[in-house]
Every structure is written in C-alpha cells, then in structure tokens.
Amino acid sequence: QQPVQSPQAVILREGEDAVINCSSSKALYSVHWYRQKHGEAPVFLMILLKGGEQKGHEKISASFNEKKQQSSLYLTASQLSYSGTYFCGTEVRGSTLGRLYFGRGTQLTVWP
Amino acid sequence: DTAVSQTPKYLVTQMGNDKSIKCEQNLGHDTMYWYKQDSKKFLKIMFSYNNKELIINETVPNRFSPKSPDKAHLNLHINSLELGDSAVYFCASSQFGSRSGNTIYFGEGSWLTVV
C-alpha cells in the first residue's frame, strides 16, 4: 500500500529545479504532499483530488495522473528554505478515508 | 495559537514504564490521528478517531491504547515501554467530508526515548 518515492535524495544549487515522483500500485483517491524540516512536524503543501489536477504553491506545484497512479512535485527556482524531506501521502480507493500511506521521503538539500 | 498541540515534546523513560502523550486540536476538526515516525523517518499511521469513534487501528501492539474523551482531544497511553518504542509520535487532525479534501495537520511531535 505504501507509495514509492523517487529519487531518495536530491542536491541542488539555489535557483535550480527539481522533480519528486510518487507512484502507487493502488488506485488513489487523493495524493498529499508534505515537507518536513529536521526536528519539526510535517507541513502540508498541497492535496490533489482529481486525476489530471495540478496545483501550485508559490514556486512549488504538483500534478496527479490518476490513470498511472502517480503524482509529481515540481520545485522551480529552488530557495534555501526548500531544504527538507518531502513526503507524499496517498489515500487509497476503497480504504478508510484519512488513512494516509506515506512514501519513504525524498531528502532535498539546497546549497547557496 | 498552536492548531494541534501535544505534550510532552520530549520524554525519556526507562524500559517497562508506562507513559502517556496528550494531544489537543483547536481547529474544530472531527478526526484525529496518531502517527509514528521511526529513526529512518518512516511515517506510519497507528490510530484514527472520528467523532470519538475508533475508525483506524493499525497492527499496533496492544500496549498502545488511544483514548478520545472528546473530538478535540486524543491521548496515547503506552504500557510496559520497550526500546523499540523509541520514535517520534505525531498527533494530527483533519475534517472529514471537506470539499477541499481530507487535509491532515500535524502537531509538533513527541520525541520518546526508551532507555
């Protein structure tokens, strides 16, 4: 049930772009994206509910391909503040709503 | 005001002890959760309550017992603590049936270390 995230780690210079992928073997109701900084709680970034939905949050956006059961998180013109671990969480169709299965996370490091 | 607050933030205790972590949310949400994050940062759901009713109970040792006195509070009691229980425990809440989706908000976490 747990989604697979890739890559496991990304190192960027400020201003560079990155893509983080999240793939599930199950049909999905929604995909959630969170960022967690060291020693802190996961912070909600966005939720995607419909296949094909795309959402944006400043220079961070995401897409959801329901047919492929995949979501991607796009970080453009990265800033130092983007550093952290990014998690996707999936709500699986037919499973209890609210039961999020989290990926293992992608460690993003942005250098000046 | 903190939306989801949990206490204590840090807890160091000996094996065999019993401890509790308390959680409160002021978001007016009807659903609360306990998640466990291990040393490899793997986040896994343990329990969920909707309007004080247990709706998710993952495969968790029965030494872990959640209690929801009302929909704004969800406590976690752990009996006979073991070394493997060392982890960060996150409380979270959400509102079911929201048109914008079941967004889950996490508390700041409780760092439990069993020695």
mmCIF file of C-alpha atoms in Angstrom, chain B residues 24-105:
data_model
loop_
_atom_site.group_PDB
_atom_site.id
_atom_site.type_symbol
_atom_site.label_atom_id
_atom_site.label_comp_id
_atom_site.label_asym_id
_atom_site.label_seq_id
_atom_site.Cartn_x
_atom_site.Cartn_y
_atom_site.Cartn_z
ATOM 1 C CA GLU B 24 -5.442 18.687 21.630
ATOM 2 C CA GLN B 25 -6.609 20.433 18.470
ATOM 3 C CA ASN B 26 -8.399 23.764 18.229
ATOM 4 C CA LEU B 27 -9.239 23.557 14.537
ATOM 5 C CA GLY B 28 -12.738 22.235 15.105
ATOM 6 C CA HIS B 29 -11.857 19.055 13.212
ATOM 7 C CA ASP B 30 -13.817 15.865 13.744
ATOM 8 C CA THR B 31 -10.989 13.390 13.138
ATOM 9 C CA MET B 32 -7.727 12.875 14.983
ATOM 10 C CA TYR B 33 -4.775 10.557 14.418
ATOM 11 C CA TRP B 34 -1.636 9.171 15.922
ATOM 12 C CA TYR B 35 1.316 8.605 13.601
ATOM 13 C CA LYS B 36 4.670 7.100 14.474
ATOM 14 C CA GLN B 37 7.895 8.167 12.777
ATOM 15 C CA ASP B 38 10.860 5.866 13.275
ATOM 16 C CA SER B 39 14.564 6.629 13.134
ATOM 17 C CA LYS B 40 14.520 6.183 9.353
ATOM 18 C CA LYS B 41 11.806 8.832 9.121
ATOM 19 C CA PHE B 42 9.149 6.342 8.053
ATOM 20 C CA LEU B 43 5.747 7.805 8.922
ATOM 21 C CA LYS B 44 3.085 5.239 9.733
ATOM 22 C CA ILE B 45 -0.457 5.632 10.970
ATOM 23 C CA MET B 46 -1.337 3.973 14.258
ATOM 24 C CA PHE B 47 -4.862 5.063 15.132
ATOM 25 C CA SER B 48 -7.602 7.364 13.994
ATOM 26 C CA TYR B 49 -10.744 8.592 15.738
ATOM 27 C CA ASN B 50 -13.703 10.230 14.058
ATOM 28 C CA ASN B 51 -16.082 11.967 16.467
ATOM 29 C CA LYS B 52 -14.607 9.933 19.325
ATOM 30 C CA GLU B 53 -15.113 6.650 17.469
ATOM 31 C CA LEU B 54 -12.109 4.498 16.593
ATOM 32 C CA ILE B 55 -12.006 4.081 12.817
ATOM 33 C CA ILE B 56 -8.419 3.111 12.107
ATOM 34 C CA ASN B 57 -6.491 0.666 14.260
ATOM 35 C CA GLU B 58 -3.362 -0.491 12.528
ATOM 36 C CA THR B 59 -1.373 -3.510 13.633
ATOM 37 C CA VAL B 60 -0.045 -1.978 16.809
ATOM 38 C CA PRO B 61 0.880 -3.866 19.999
ATOM 39 C CA ASN B 62 -1.951 -3.724 22.498
ATOM 40 C CA ARG B 63 0.422 -1.976 24.896
ATOM 41 C CA PHE B 64 -0.632 1.123 22.948
ATOM 42 C CA SER B 65 -4.066 2.408 23.865
ATOM 43 C CA PRO B 66 -5.581 5.571 22.469
ATOM 44 C CA LYS B 67 -8.331 7.455 24.250
ATOM 45 C CA SER B 68 -10.517 10.207 22.884
ATOM 46 C CA PRO B 69 -12.520 11.937 25.630
ATOM 47 C CA ASP B 70 -13.982 14.354 23.067
ATOM 48 C CA LYS B 71 -13.352 15.186 19.437
ATOM 49 C CA ALA B 72 -10.778 17.843 20.311
ATOM 50 C CA HIS B 73 -8.576 15.503 22.327
ATOM 51 C CA LEU B 74 -6.779 12.264 21.589
ATOM 52 C CA ASN B 75 -4.367 10.784 24.079
ATOM 53 C CA LEU B 76 -1.971 7.888 23.679
ATOM 54 C CA HIS B 77 -1.080 5.658 26.584
ATOM 55 C CA ILE B 78 1.787 3.203 26.303
ATOM 56 C CA ASN B 79 2.280 0.380 28.791
ATOM 57 C CA SER B 80 5.459 -1.560 29.505
ATOM 58 C CA LEU B 81 7.637 0.541 27.242
ATOM 59 C CA GLU B 82 10.234 -1.245 25.134
ATOM 60 C CA LEU B 83 13.401 0.010 23.448
ATOM 61 C CA GLY B 84 11.726 -0.343 20.059
ATOM 62 C CA ASP B 85 9.063 2.153 21.052
ATOM 63 C CA SER B 86 11.611 4.941 20.773
ATOM 64 C CA ALA B 87 10.346 7.181 17.997
ATOM 65 C CA VAL B 88 8.618 10.457 17.307
ATOM 66 C CA TYR B 89 4.868 10.296 17.799
ATOM 67 C CA PHE B 90 2.813 12.802 15.860
ATOM 68 C CA CYS B 91 -0.748 13.702 16.617
ATOM 69 C CA ALA B 92 -2.753 15.047 13.685
ATOM 70 C CA SER B 93 -6.262 16.153 12.824
ATOM 71 C CA SER B 94 -8.463 16.659 9.794
ATOM 72 C CA GLN B 95 -12.044 17.401 8.832
ATOM 73 C CA PHE B 96 -13.840 14.601 7.019
ATOM 74 C CA GLY B 97 -16.061 15.475 4.129
ATOM 75 C CA SER B 98 -14.344 18.761 3.422
ATOM 76 C CA ARG B 99 -14.807 19.767 -0.208
ATOM 77 C CA SER B 100 -11.149 20.665 -0.409
ATOM 78 C CA GLY B 101 -10.093 17.204 0.662
ATOM 79 C CA ASN B 102 -9.062 15.490 3.843
ATOM 80 C CA THR B 103 -6.076 17.703 4.664
ATOM 81 C CA ILE B 104 -4.202 16.401 7.689
ATOM 82 C CA TYR B 105 -2.480 18.834 10.044
#
